[in-house]
């Protein structure tokens, strides 16, 4: 049996084990995926250890994605380097083989996940005017993916310096959150890539009166239905939640590790069922 895993800290709320194990089961593969709590200072030892034990592959999450680029043995691809973060690691060579035969490679599949979620919902990204709100890790990956796909990207962030830096590196235009009104008016697609909406009572990143029915509103928050998505749905705009981005970034990682086409529908069902179970547990 091949072991796969996700490293992060905290990690107990990760939906990846449910999602990836469902994929292995659906394809009848002898794979098993676990979550491991790994702190930043232990990342190097943990990755080397996983390679030595013959793991099939890894995902990384907060706070390890950026740290991974400083591992001297990790060969990160150009996209992961440009984004500045690695969320997927593959091992080639068998455990115990002499050094040189083993390669540890790093990728970033978050942007792919976001793009696939938009395309899955029928959005034509090329040539679209996209307002991307946020300039953190997820926004960086999405900005690169949108730029590669030929979208016209405007980036608005609370911390303007971060927005400037991201726009300068991907070629978009940066704005302050206070500029949202004209930006929303001009946009075809609006993406919330901030953490606003993760918690009940967070409030709204966009005044609901600015949304129009022609907008496509994509909120990458996946743990709950956000107020932004309620607002979009209530005026008949297209509303996409963060679950499909999570599923497609995981599906891409699965394909990198196994070379098999990932069963995205099965993975989506596993994520939505886990979220529903959590909701019910919380309301009890
Ligand atoms: P991050 O690197 O910490 O970035 C957080 C972003 O949110 C920054 O742009 C930050 O702005 C902004 N922000 C936080 N609080 C804010 C507030 N009160 N008002 C305005 N802006 C605020 O986090 P991340 O990794 O990019 O994750 C962001 C969100 O995406 C999280 O909800 C995460 O769960 C979700 N996510 C989803 C997926 C998926 O697959 N669906 C994947 C990754 C992340 P400043 O720069 O001004 O601080």
Short mmCIF file of C-alpha atoms and ligand atoms in Angstrom, two decimals:
data_model
loop_
_atom_site.label_atom_id
_atom_site.label_comp_id
_atom_site.label_asym_id
_atom_site.label_seq_id
_atom_site.Cartn_x
_atom_site.Cartn_y
_atom_site.Cartn_z
CA UNK A 1 0.00 0.00 0.00
CA UNK A 2 1.25 3.50 -0.87
CA UNK A 3 0.93 6.14 1.82
CA UNK A 4 0.12 9.78 0.96
CA UNK A 5 -0.38 12.66 3.32
CA UNK A 6 -0.92 16.30 4.09
CA UNK A 7 1.45 18.18 6.40
CA UNK A 8 0.38 21.34 8.20
CA UNK A 9 -0.23 22.92 11.59
CA UNK A 10 -3.08 23.06 12.52
CA UNK A 11 -4.23 20.09 10.44
CA UNK A 12 -7.16 18.43 12.23
CA UNK A 13 -9.79 20.23 10.11
CA UNK A 14 -8.31 19.18 6.76
CA UNK A 15 -10.82 17.74 4.29
CA UNK A 16 -8.07 16.26 2.13
CA UNK A 17 -7.99 12.79 3.78
CA UNK A 18 -11.73 12.27 3.13
CA UNK A 19 -11.36 13.57 -0.43
CA UNK A 20 -8.22 11.63 -1.44
CA UNK A 21 -9.20 8.37 0.27
CA UNK A 22 -12.54 8.49 -1.58
CA UNK A 23 -10.58 8.81 -4.84
CA UNK A 24 -8.34 5.81 -4.05
CA UNK A 25 -11.39 3.72 -3.10
CA UNK A 26 -13.33 4.71 -6.23
CA UNK A 27 -10.45 3.65 -8.50
CA UNK A 28 -9.76 0.47 -6.50
CA UNK A 29 -6.21 1.66 -5.77
CA UNK A 30 -4.17 0.51 -2.82
CA UNK A 31 -3.52 4.02 -1.49
CA UNK A 32 -4.10 5.59 1.89
CA UNK A 33 -3.98 9.32 2.76
CA UNK A 34 -3.43 10.73 6.29
CA UNK A 35 -3.11 14.16 7.89
CA UNK A 36 0.09 14.81 9.87
CA UNK A 37 0.71 17.73 12.19
CA UNK A 38 4.10 19.10 11.16
CA UNK A 39 5.43 22.41 12.45
CA UNK A 40 7.58 24.71 10.32
CA UNK A 41 10.93 23.80 11.94
CA UNK A 42 10.23 20.06 11.37
CA UNK A 43 9.26 20.35 7.69
CA UNK A 44 12.67 19.33 6.35
CA UNK A 45 12.93 16.21 8.54
CA UNK A 46 9.31 15.29 7.83
CA UNK A 47 9.70 15.47 4.03
CA UNK A 48 12.97 13.52 4.08
CA UNK A 49 11.36 10.97 6.39
CA UNK A 50 8.33 10.58 4.12
CA UNK A 51 10.65 10.02 1.14
CA UNK A 52 12.70 7.48 3.08
CA UNK A 53 9.56 5.58 4.05
CA UNK A 54 8.39 5.36 0.44
CA UNK A 55 5.43 7.76 0.60
CA UNK A 56 3.71 8.25 -2.75
CA UNK A 57 3.28 12.00 -2.36
CA UNK A 58 2.41 14.88 -0.07
CA UNK A 59 0.31 18.00 0.16
CA UNK A 60 1.44 20.97 2.22
CA UNK A 61 -0.80 23.52 3.86
CA UNK A 62 -0.53 26.43 6.30
CA UNK A 63 2.17 27.32 7.45
CA UNK A 64 4.44 25.19 5.24
CA UNK A 65 3.74 26.12 1.62
CA UNK A 66 6.22 29.02 1.44
CA UNK A 67 8.78 27.34 3.70
CA UNK A 68 9.03 24.40 1.29
CA UNK A 69 10.85 26.57 -1.26
CA UNK A 70 13.78 26.89 1.13
CA UNK A 71 14.37 23.10 1.17
CA UNK A 72 17.59 22.68 -0.80
CA UNK A 73 16.73 19.14 -1.99
CA UNK A 74 13.29 20.08 -3.34
CA UNK A 75 13.06 20.73 -7.09
CA UNK A 76 10.16 23.17 -7.35
CA UNK A 77 8.76 23.83 -10.83
CA UNK A 78 8.69 27.33 -12.38
CA UNK A 79 5.07 27.96 -11.44
CA UNK A 80 5.58 27.09 -7.77
CA UNK A 81 8.67 29.32 -7.72
CA UNK A 82 6.80 32.22 -9.34
CA UNK A 83 3.89 31.85 -6.90
CA UNK A 84 6.31 31.45 -4.00
CA UNK A 85 4.59 28.40 -2.56
CA UNK A 86 4.49 24.61 -2.92
CA UNK A 87 1.32 22.66 -2.08
CA UNK A 88 2.17 19.31 -3.68
CA UNK A 89 5.29 17.14 -3.44
CA UNK A 90 6.03 14.02 -5.46
CA UNK A 91 8.71 11.42 -4.79
CA UNK A 92 10.31 9.40 -7.54
CA UNK A 93 12.49 6.39 -6.89
CA UNK A 94 11.91 3.75 -4.26
CA UNK A 95 12.58 4.14 -0.55
CA UNK A 96 16.07 3.00 0.33
CA UNK A 97 17.53 3.65 -3.13
CA UNK A 98 20.83 5.46 -3.13
CA UNK A 99 20.86 9.23 -3.34
CA UNK A 100 20.66 10.48 -6.90
CA UNK A 101 17.93 8.05 -7.93
CA UNK A 102 15.43 9.79 -5.68
CA UNK A 103 13.93 13.10 -6.75
CA UNK A 104 11.65 15.22 -4.62
CA UNK A 105 9.65 17.62 -6.78
CA UNK A 106 7.38 20.52 -5.78
CA UNK A 107 4.32 21.94 -7.51
CA UNK A 108 1.52 24.39 -6.84
CA UNK A 109 -1.93 23.18 -7.92
CA UNK A 110 -4.06 25.90 -6.23
CA UNK A 111 -4.24 28.12 -9.34
CA UNK A 112 -5.15 25.12 -11.46
CA UNK A 113 -7.91 24.35 -8.97
CA UNK A 114 -9.37 27.85 -9.17
CA UNK A 115 -9.22 27.95 -12.96
CA UNK A 116 -10.85 24.53 -13.27
CA UNK A 117 -13.62 25.59 -10.86
CA UNK A 118 -14.37 28.62 -13.06
CA UNK A 119 -14.25 26.59 -16.28
CA UNK A 120 -16.40 23.88 -14.72
CA UNK A 121 -19.06 26.54 -14.06
CA UNK A 122 -18.94 27.55 -17.74
CA UNK A 123 -16.91 30.73 -17.30
CA UNK A 124 -14.76 31.78 -20.25
CA UNK A 125 -11.70 33.16 -18.50
CA UNK A 126 -9.72 34.33 -21.52
CA UNK A 127 -10.41 38.02 -22.11
CA UNK A 128 -12.64 38.34 -19.01
CA UNK A 129 -12.26 41.30 -16.67
CA UNK A 130 -11.55 39.71 -13.32
CA UNK A 131 -11.55 41.52 -9.99
CA UNK A 132 -9.42 39.49 -7.59
CA UNK A 133 -9.82 40.57 -3.96
CA UNK A 134 -6.91 39.49 -1.76
CA UNK A 135 -3.15 39.18 -2.17
CA UNK A 136 -2.31 36.29 0.18
CA UNK A 137 -1.09 32.82 -0.75
CA UNK A 138 -4.25 31.66 -2.50
CA UNK A 139 -4.67 34.96 -4.38
CA UNK A 140 -1.09 34.69 -5.67
CA UNK A 141 -1.74 31.25 -7.16
CA UNK A 142 -5.04 32.40 -8.70
CA UNK A 143 -3.49 35.57 -10.14
CA UNK A 144 -0.84 33.51 -11.97
CA UNK A 145 -3.39 31.06 -13.31
CA UNK A 146 -5.68 33.86 -14.55
CA UNK A 147 -2.81 35.71 -16.16
CA UNK A 148 -1.61 32.57 -17.98
CA UNK A 149 -5.15 32.02 -19.23
CA UNK A 150 -5.39 35.56 -20.68
CA UNK A 151 -7.73 37.27 -18.22
CA UNK A 152 -7.52 41.00 -17.51
CA UNK A 153 -6.84 41.02 -13.77
CA UNK A 154 -7.35 43.82 -11.22
CA UNK A 155 -6.11 43.05 -7.71
CA UNK A 156 -7.56 44.79 -4.65
CA UNK A 157 -6.23 44.14 -1.17
CA UNK A 158 -6.49 45.64 2.31
CA UNK A 159 -2.70 45.86 2.50
CA UNK A 160 -1.98 47.90 -0.61
CA UNK A 161 1.74 47.11 -0.65
CA UNK A 162 0.93 43.40 -0.98
CA UNK A 163 -1.46 44.16 -3.86
CA UNK A 164 1.24 46.22 -5.63
CA UNK A 165 3.80 43.44 -5.26
CA UNK A 166 1.47 40.80 -6.62
CA UNK A 167 0.31 42.94 -9.52
CA UNK A 168 3.90 43.80 -10.38
CA UNK A 169 4.90 40.15 -10.49
CA UNK A 170 1.95 38.90 -12.58
CA UNK A 171 1.28 42.00 -14.67
CA UNK A 172 -2.15 42.95 -13.30
CA UNK A 173 -3.22 46.31 -11.84
CA UNK A 174 -3.42 46.86 -8.08
CA UNK A 175 -5.96 48.81 -6.07
CA UNK A 176 -6.93 49.58 -2.52
CA UNK A 177 -10.08 47.97 -1.07
CA UNK A 178 -11.55 51.48 -0.97
CA UNK A 179 -11.66 51.42 -4.82
CA UNK A 180 -14.06 48.49 -4.97
CA UNK A 181 -17.11 50.37 -6.25
CA UNK A 182 -15.84 51.19 -9.77
CA UNK A 183 -13.92 47.91 -9.94
CA UNK A 184 -17.02 45.82 -9.24
CA UNK A 185 -18.97 47.82 -11.82
CA UNK A 186 -16.37 47.07 -14.51
CA UNK A 187 -15.80 43.39 -13.65
CA UNK A 188 -17.21 40.29 -15.36
CA UNK A 189 -15.90 37.93 -12.69
CA UNK A 190 -15.39 38.77 -9.00
CA UNK A 191 -13.23 36.49 -6.87
CA UNK A 192 -13.01 36.70 -3.09
CA UNK A 193 -9.58 35.25 -2.22
CA UNK A 194 -9.50 36.76 1.27
CA UNK A 195 -10.42 34.88 4.42
CA UNK A 196 -13.43 37.18 4.97
CA UNK A 197 -16.50 34.95 5.20
CA UNK A 198 -14.79 31.97 6.83
CA UNK A 199 -16.44 32.76 10.13
CA UNK A 200 -20.07 33.60 10.80
CA UNK A 201 -20.35 37.31 11.51
CA UNK A 202 -17.31 38.21 9.36
CA UNK A 203 -19.48 40.59 7.38
CA UNK A 204 -19.25 41.35 3.69
CA UNK A 205 -16.16 42.09 1.61
CA UNK A 206 -18.43 43.76 -1.01
CA UNK A 207 -21.51 45.90 -0.41
CA UNK A 208 -24.37 43.74 -1.74
CA UNK A 209 -25.87 46.71 -3.61
CA UNK A 210 -22.89 46.72 -6.00
CA UNK A 211 -23.54 43.22 -7.33
CA UNK A 212 -25.47 42.77 -10.57
CA UNK A 213 -27.04 39.71 -12.16
CA UNK A 214 -24.43 39.60 -14.97
CA UNK A 215 -21.60 39.04 -12.48
CA UNK A 216 -19.94 35.70 -11.85
CA UNK A 217 -19.08 35.64 -8.14
CA UNK A 218 -16.50 33.09 -6.98
CA UNK A 219 -15.76 32.87 -3.27
CA UNK A 220 -12.85 30.53 -2.54
CA UNK A 221 -13.90 30.13 1.11
CA UNK A 222 -15.17 26.53 1.30
CA UNK A 223 -16.04 25.81 4.94
CA UNK A 224 -19.41 27.61 4.82
CA UNK A 225 -21.78 29.40 2.45
CA UNK A 226 -20.62 33.02 2.68
CA UNK A 227 -22.76 36.17 2.76
CA UNK A 228 -21.13 37.18 -0.54
CA UNK A 229 -22.53 34.06 -2.22
CA UNK A 230 -25.99 34.56 -0.66
CA UNK A 231 -25.99 38.11 -2.03
CA UNK A 232 -24.96 36.91 -5.49
CA UNK A 233 -27.59 34.15 -5.58
CA UNK A 234 -30.32 36.44 -4.33
CA UNK A 235 -29.98 38.75 -7.35
CA UNK A 236 -29.60 35.90 -9.84
CA UNK A 237 -25.83 36.21 -10.38
CA UNK A 238 -23.75 33.05 -10.89
CA UNK A 239 -22.28 31.96 -7.53
CA UNK A 240 -19.40 29.50 -7.20
CA UNK A 241 -18.19 28.30 -3.80
CA UNK A 242 -14.66 27.23 -2.82
CA UNK A 243 -15.36 23.50 -2.75
CA UNK A 244 -14.61 22.94 -6.43
CA UNK A 245 -11.26 24.77 -6.16
CA UNK A 246 -10.35 22.49 -3.26
CA UNK A 247 -11.45 19.45 -5.26
CA UNK A 248 -9.59 20.38 -8.44
CA UNK A 249 -6.34 21.30 -6.67
CA UNK A 250 -6.54 17.89 -4.97
CA UNK A 251 -7.43 16.16 -8.23
CA UNK A 252 -4.39 17.68 -9.93
CA UNK A 253 -2.15 16.51 -7.07
CA UNK A 254 -3.67 13.01 -7.30
CA UNK A 255 -2.87 12.93 -11.04
CA UNK A 256 0.73 14.10 -10.45
CA UNK A 257 1.27 11.29 -7.92
CA UNK A 258 -0.56 8.45 -9.63
CA UNK A 259 -0.68 9.26 -13.35
CA UNK A 260 -4.40 8.30 -13.19
CA UNK A 261 -7.33 10.59 -13.97
CA UNK A 262 -8.79 11.73 -10.66
CA UNK A 263 -12.52 11.07 -10.03
CA UNK A 264 -13.43 14.71 -9.31
CA UNK A 265 -17.14 13.92 -8.82
CA UNK A 266 -16.37 11.36 -6.11
CA UNK A 267 -13.95 13.78 -4.44
CA UNK A 268 -16.53 16.56 -4.48
CA UNK A 269 -19.13 14.30 -2.87
CA UNK A 270 -16.67 13.32 -0.12
CA UNK A 271 -15.91 16.98 0.66
CA UNK A 272 -19.56 18.07 0.70
CA UNK A 273 -20.53 15.11 2.91
CA UNK A 274 -17.72 15.90 5.38
CA UNK A 275 -18.78 19.56 5.51
CA UNK A 276 -22.40 18.54 6.11
CA UNK A 277 -21.38 16.17 8.92
CA UNK A 278 -19.43 18.99 10.57
CA UNK A 279 -22.38 21.36 10.26
CA UNK A 280 -24.70 18.82 11.89
CA UNK A 281 -22.20 18.09 14.67
CA UNK A 282 -21.89 21.82 15.36
CA UNK A 283 -25.64 22.39 15.49
CA UNK A 284 -26.20 19.52 17.96
P1 LIG B 1 -3.45 34.40 3.59
O1 LIG B 1 -2.23 34.14 2.80
O2 LIG B 1 -3.37 34.56 5.07
O3 LIG B 1 -4.16 35.72 2.97
C1 LIG B 1 -5.31 36.28 3.59
C2 LIG B 1 -5.89 37.36 2.68
O4 LIG B 1 -7.12 37.78 3.27
C3 LIG B 1 -5.02 38.59 2.54
O5 LIG B 1 -5.21 39.16 1.28
C4 LIG B 1 -5.59 39.50 3.65
O6 LIG B 1 -5.36 40.87 3.42
C5 LIG B 1 -7.06 39.21 3.50
N1 LIG B 1 -7.84 39.53 4.68
C6 LIG B 1 -7.86 38.87 5.87
N2 LIG B 1 -8.73 39.46 6.72
C7 LIG B 1 -9.26 40.51 6.05
C8 LIG B 1 -10.23 41.51 6.40
N3 LIG B 1 -10.81 41.54 7.60
N4 LIG B 1 -10.56 42.44 5.47
C9 LIG B 1 -9.97 42.42 4.24
N5 LIG B 1 -9.05 41.50 3.85
C10 LIG B 1 -8.70 40.56 4.75
O7 LIG B 1 -4.53 33.23 3.37
P2 LIG B 1 -4.76 32.31 2.07
O8 LIG B 1 -4.00 31.05 2.24
O9 LIG B 1 -4.53 33.14 0.85
O10 LIG B 1 -6.30 31.93 2.23
C11 LIG B 1 -7.32 32.88 2.04
C12 LIG B 1 -8.69 32.19 2.04
O11 LIG B 1 -8.76 31.28 0.96
C13 LIG B 1 -8.99 31.34 3.29
O12 LIG B 1 -10.35 31.49 3.59
C14 LIG B 1 -8.72 29.92 2.84
O13 LIG B 1 -9.51 28.96 3.53
C15 LIG B 1 -9.17 30.00 1.39
N6 LIG B 1 -8.52 29.00 0.53
C16 LIG B 1 -9.32 28.21 -0.21
C17 LIG B 1 -8.74 27.28 -1.04
C18 LIG B 1 -9.63 26.38 -1.84
O14 LIG B 1 -9.12 25.39 -2.38
N7 LIG B 1 -10.90 26.67 -1.98
C19 LIG B 1 -7.35 27.16 -1.14
C20 LIG B 1 -6.55 28.02 -0.37
C21 LIG B 1 -7.16 28.95 0.47
P3 LIG B 1 -4.01 41.61 3.96
O15 LIG B 1 -2.93 41.26 2.97
O16 LIG B 1 -4.39 43.02 3.96
O17 LIG B 1 -3.75 41.03 5.33
#
